[in-house]
GROMACS .gro file of C-alpha atoms in nm:
model
  215
    1UNK     CA    1   0.000   0.000   0.000
    2UNK     CA    2   0.286   0.238   0.082
    3UNK     CA    3   0.428   0.187  -0.268
    4UNK     CA    4   0.090   0.276  -0.415
    5UNK     CA    5   0.073   0.592  -0.202
    6UNK     CA    6   0.422   0.696  -0.312
    7UNK     CA    7   0.330   0.644  -0.677
    8UNK     CA    8   0.009   0.843  -0.638
    9UNK     CA    9   0.187   1.124  -0.455
   10UNK     CA   10   0.442   1.153  -0.735
   11UNK     CA   11   0.169   1.157  -1.001
   12UNK     CA   12  -0.029   1.417  -0.808
   13UNK     CA   13   0.280   1.637  -0.767
   14UNK     CA   14   0.350   1.631  -1.141
   15UNK     CA   15  -0.013   1.707  -1.223
   16UNK     CA   16  -0.028   1.987  -0.967
   17UNK     CA   17   0.284   2.154  -1.105
   18UNK     CA   18   0.145   2.146  -1.457
   19UNK     CA   19  -0.202   2.252  -1.350
   20UNK     CA   20  -0.055   2.551  -1.167
   21UNK     CA   21   0.054   2.694  -1.500
   22UNK     CA   22  -0.307   2.738  -1.615
   23UNK     CA   23  -0.474   2.797  -1.279
   24UNK     CA   24  -0.597   3.162  -1.272
   25UNK     CA   25  -0.577   3.170  -0.892
   26UNK     CA   26  -0.214   3.064  -0.891
   27UNK     CA   27  -0.100   3.321  -1.144
   28UNK     CA   28  -0.315   3.608  -1.023
   29UNK     CA   29  -0.191   3.557  -0.669
   30UNK     CA   30   0.158   3.625  -0.793
   31UNK     CA   31   0.062   3.903  -1.031
   32UNK     CA   32  -0.244   4.057  -0.863
   33UNK     CA   33  -0.121   4.408  -0.944
   34UNK     CA   34  -0.171   4.352  -1.318
   35UNK     CA   35  -0.538   4.425  -1.380
   36UNK     CA   36  -0.666   4.382  -1.738
   37UNK     CA   37  -0.705   4.758  -1.781
   38UNK     CA   38  -0.353   4.836  -1.666
   39UNK     CA   39  -0.141   4.581  -1.846
   40UNK     CA   40   0.211   4.707  -1.891
   41UNK     CA   41   0.333   4.752  -2.247
   42UNK     CA   42   0.698   4.750  -2.345
   43UNK     CA   43   0.865   5.059  -2.483
   44UNK     CA   44   1.084   4.857  -2.714
   45UNK     CA   45   1.025   4.534  -2.903
   46UNK     CA   46   1.298   4.280  -2.968
   47UNK     CA   47   1.164   4.116  -3.283
   48UNK     CA   48   1.480   4.223  -3.468
   49UNK     CA   49   1.709   4.069  -3.207
   50UNK     CA   50   1.611   3.705  -3.257
   51UNK     CA   51   1.898   3.457  -3.267
   52UNK     CA   52   1.813   3.193  -3.525
   53UNK     CA   53   1.889   2.884  -3.317
   54UNK     CA   54   1.698   2.564  -3.251
   55UNK     CA   55   1.516   2.531  -2.921
   56UNK     CA   56   1.568   2.191  -2.760
   57UNK     CA   57   1.257   2.217  -2.544
   58UNK     CA   58   0.952   2.420  -2.640
   59UNK     CA   59   0.803   2.423  -2.292
   60UNK     CA   60   0.442   2.444  -2.178
   61UNK     CA   61   0.148   2.656  -2.285
   62UNK     CA   62  -0.081   2.870  -2.067
   63UNK     CA   63  -0.299   2.564  -2.000
   64UNK     CA   64  -0.010   2.372  -1.849
   65UNK     CA   65   0.017   2.119  -2.133
   66UNK     CA   66   0.286   2.074  -2.397
   67UNK     CA   67   0.329   2.379  -2.621
   68UNK     CA   68   0.182   2.329  -2.968
   69UNK     CA   69   0.337   2.462  -3.287
   70UNK     CA   70   0.221   2.813  -3.372
   71UNK     CA   71   0.325   2.832  -3.740
   72UNK     CA   72   0.618   2.670  -3.922
   73UNK     CA   73   0.554   2.838  -4.258
   74UNK     CA   74   0.447   3.199  -4.212
   75UNK     CA   75   0.255   3.325  -4.513
   76UNK     CA   76   0.405   3.052  -4.732
   77UNK     CA   77   0.752   3.201  -4.682
   78UNK     CA   78   0.909   2.882  -4.550
   79UNK     CA   79   1.005   3.072  -4.233
   80UNK     CA   80   0.889   2.950  -3.894
   81UNK     CA   81   0.764   3.195  -3.635
   82UNK     CA   82   0.898   3.242  -3.283
   83UNK     CA   83   1.217   3.378  -3.132
   84UNK     CA   84   1.397   3.064  -3.250
   85UNK     CA   85   1.218   3.064  -3.589
   86UNK     CA   86   1.123   2.700  -3.534
   87UNK     CA   87   0.747   2.752  -3.541
   88UNK     CA   88   0.699   2.757  -3.164
   89UNK     CA   89   0.642   3.052  -2.930
   90UNK     CA   90   0.918   2.921  -2.707
   91UNK     CA   91   1.131   3.158  -2.503
   92UNK     CA   92   1.458   3.167  -2.314
   93UNK     CA   93   1.710   3.391  -2.141
   94UNK     CA   94   1.808   3.563  -2.466
   95UNK     CA   95   1.448   3.639  -2.561
   96UNK     CA   96   1.415   3.971  -2.381
   97UNK     CA   97   1.097   4.058  -2.571
   98UNK     CA   98   0.917   3.736  -2.472
   99UNK     CA   99   0.782   3.631  -2.814
  100UNK     CA  100   0.526   3.404  -2.651
  101UNK     CA  101   0.176   3.490  -2.780
  102UNK     CA  102   0.058   3.298  -3.085
  103UNK     CA  103  -0.164   3.544  -3.273
  104UNK     CA  104  -0.360   3.562  -3.595
  105UNK     CA  105  -0.273   3.899  -3.746
  106UNK     CA  106  -0.538   4.143  -3.870
  107UNK     CA  107  -0.502   4.455  -4.082
  108UNK     CA  108  -0.631   4.660  -3.789
  109UNK     CA  109  -0.370   4.521  -3.551
  110UNK     CA  110  -0.086   4.555  -3.804
  111UNK     CA  111  -0.177   4.919  -3.868
  112UNK     CA  112  -0.185   4.988  -3.495
  113UNK     CA  113   0.145   4.810  -3.438
  114UNK     CA  114   0.312   5.017  -3.710
  115UNK     CA  115   0.167   5.337  -3.564
  116UNK     CA  116   0.338   5.268  -3.230
  117UNK     CA  117   0.675   5.195  -3.384
  118UNK     CA  118   0.662   4.818  -3.429
  119UNK     CA  119   0.631   4.762  -3.803
  120UNK     CA  120   0.534   4.399  -3.855
  121UNK     CA  121   0.423   4.442  -4.215
  122UNK     CA  122   0.758   4.511  -4.382
  123UNK     CA  123   0.977   4.205  -4.457
  124UNK     CA  124   1.328   4.203  -4.306
  125UNK     CA  125   1.513   3.910  -4.466
  126UNK     CA  126   1.827   3.978  -4.264
  127UNK     CA  127   1.633   3.876  -3.952
  128UNK     CA  128   1.437   3.593  -4.119
  129UNK     CA  129   1.126   3.806  -4.087
  130UNK     CA  130   0.883   3.764  -4.381
  131UNK     CA  131   0.650   4.054  -4.297
  132UNK     CA  132   0.293   3.985  -4.191
  133UNK     CA  133  -0.041   4.014  -4.365
  134UNK     CA  134  -0.393   3.961  -4.236
  135UNK     CA  135  -0.444   3.598  -4.142
  136UNK     CA  136  -0.075   3.523  -4.086
  137UNK     CA  137   0.011   3.339  -3.763
  138UNK     CA  138   0.296   3.485  -3.559
  139UNK     CA  139   0.456   3.475  -3.214
  140UNK     CA  140   0.405   3.826  -3.077
  141UNK     CA  141   0.581   3.976  -2.775
  142UNK     CA  142   0.359   3.944  -2.468
  143UNK     CA  143   0.395   4.311  -2.378
  144UNK     CA  144   0.312   4.415  -2.736
  145UNK     CA  145  -0.009   4.214  -2.713
  146UNK     CA  146  -0.085   4.387  -2.382
  147UNK     CA  147  -0.020   4.722  -2.547
  148UNK     CA  148  -0.265   4.638  -2.826
  149UNK     CA  149  -0.518   4.514  -2.571
  150UNK     CA  150  -0.505   4.842  -2.381
  151UNK     CA  151  -0.569   5.024  -2.709
  152UNK     CA  152  -0.858   4.795  -2.806
  153UNK     CA  153  -0.662   4.648  -3.098
  154UNK     CA  154  -0.556   4.309  -2.961
  155UNK     CA  155  -0.559   4.025  -3.216
  156UNK     CA  156  -0.708   3.682  -3.158
  157UNK     CA  157  -0.474   3.410  -3.033
  158UNK     CA  158  -0.421   3.037  -2.986
  159UNK     CA  159  -0.399   2.932  -2.620
  160UNK     CA  160  -0.240   2.594  -2.686
  161UNK     CA  161   0.041   2.760  -2.879
  162UNK     CA  162   0.092   3.050  -2.636
  163UNK     CA  163   0.380   2.995  -2.394
  164UNK     CA  164   0.310   2.991  -2.020
  165UNK     CA  165   0.550   3.284  -1.966
  166UNK     CA  166   0.277   3.502  -2.115
  167UNK     CA  167   0.097   3.471  -1.780
  168UNK     CA  168   0.369   3.690  -1.626
  169UNK     CA  169   0.214   3.978  -1.822
  170UNK     CA  170  -0.148   3.890  -1.901
  171UNK     CA  171  -0.408   3.702  -1.690
  172UNK     CA  172  -0.543   3.378  -1.830
  173UNK     CA  173  -0.903   3.502  -1.824
  174UNK     CA  174  -0.809   3.787  -2.057
  175UNK     CA  175  -0.630   3.552  -2.297
  176UNK     CA  176  -0.926   3.313  -2.301
  177UNK     CA  177  -1.155   3.595  -2.413
  178UNK     CA  178  -0.949   3.625  -2.734
  179UNK     CA  179  -0.888   3.254  -2.791
  180UNK     CA  180  -0.954   3.107  -3.133
  181UNK     CA  181  -0.916   2.759  -2.984
  182UNK     CA  182  -1.130   2.826  -2.675
  183UNK     CA  183  -1.343   2.512  -2.714
  184UNK     CA  184  -1.040   2.287  -2.748
  185UNK     CA  185  -0.871   2.460  -2.455
  186UNK     CA  186  -1.176   2.408  -2.233
  187UNK     CA  187  -1.172   2.037  -2.322
  188UNK     CA  188  -0.806   2.017  -2.218
  189UNK     CA  189  -0.877   2.192  -1.887
  190UNK     CA  190  -1.175   1.964  -1.816
  191UNK     CA  191  -0.960   1.658  -1.884
  192UNK     CA  192  -0.688   1.781  -1.648
  193UNK     CA  193  -0.946   1.847  -1.378
  194UNK     CA  194  -1.091   1.496  -1.418
  195UNK     CA  195  -0.744   1.344  -1.386
  196UNK     CA  196  -0.672   1.546  -1.076
  197UNK     CA  197  -1.006   1.454  -0.917
  198UNK     CA  198  -0.941   1.087  -0.993
  199UNK     CA  199  -0.602   1.106  -0.823
  200UNK     CA  200  -0.759   1.277  -0.523
  201UNK     CA  201  -1.010   0.992  -0.495
  202UNK     CA  202  -0.737   0.729  -0.517
  203UNK     CA  203  -0.534   0.914  -0.255
  204UNK     CA  204  -0.832   0.923  -0.021
  205UNK     CA  205  -0.896   0.551  -0.064
  206UNK     CA  206  -0.528   0.473  -0.010
  207UNK     CA  207  -0.516   0.683   0.305
  208UNK     CA  208  -0.829   0.513   0.440
  209UNK     CA  209  -0.678   0.171   0.370
  210UNK     CA  210  -0.362   0.258   0.561
  211UNK     CA  211  -0.563   0.383   0.859
  212UNK     CA  212  -0.752   0.054   0.875
  213UNK     CA  213  -0.433  -0.149   0.861
  214UNK     CA  214  -0.295   0.018   1.172
  215UNK     CA  215  -0.606  -0.032   1.387
   0.00000   0.00000   0.00000
């Protein structure tokens, strides 16, 4: 029985750590000072500073599950999106701009972005940047998305392809309101909750069994 309890405890720990990444209470407790109407926007973007290297581990998304590919062929250019240009909105120590939000660009957003000094429409081949058009999928800096949100110009996004580091800047509830994959994301969250509840039940039964054995 003790071996079963140890196995269940380990499984529950892993699930809890992953679930914490998408739990609104967990993130908002750490970042309660960032209300949706006062999201901080960066003064400078680092899209032009991307080092074209391969990321060994893409990480987790805002739901706490494995990060999905955002776009590996932006606008048919053959160029992948993301800081590492591998199609994922992965991030690391060198990614100061946090290119973590997987968006679907619109003409309205692109015009706004250009008006605030972040031209995402003009190709820059020297940085493996193809230039974006409406409908293109791209990994946007989290603070740039927050800036667009504050201005009422935020583009739609994909939760399963948006890196968990985004939650350092934007609450999950706000992201969910703009999610293109909201239905799929809710299914993932429901599945995680069911797994966690099942583990809780097994833990309770295991604990009750141990109590009986010592009486």
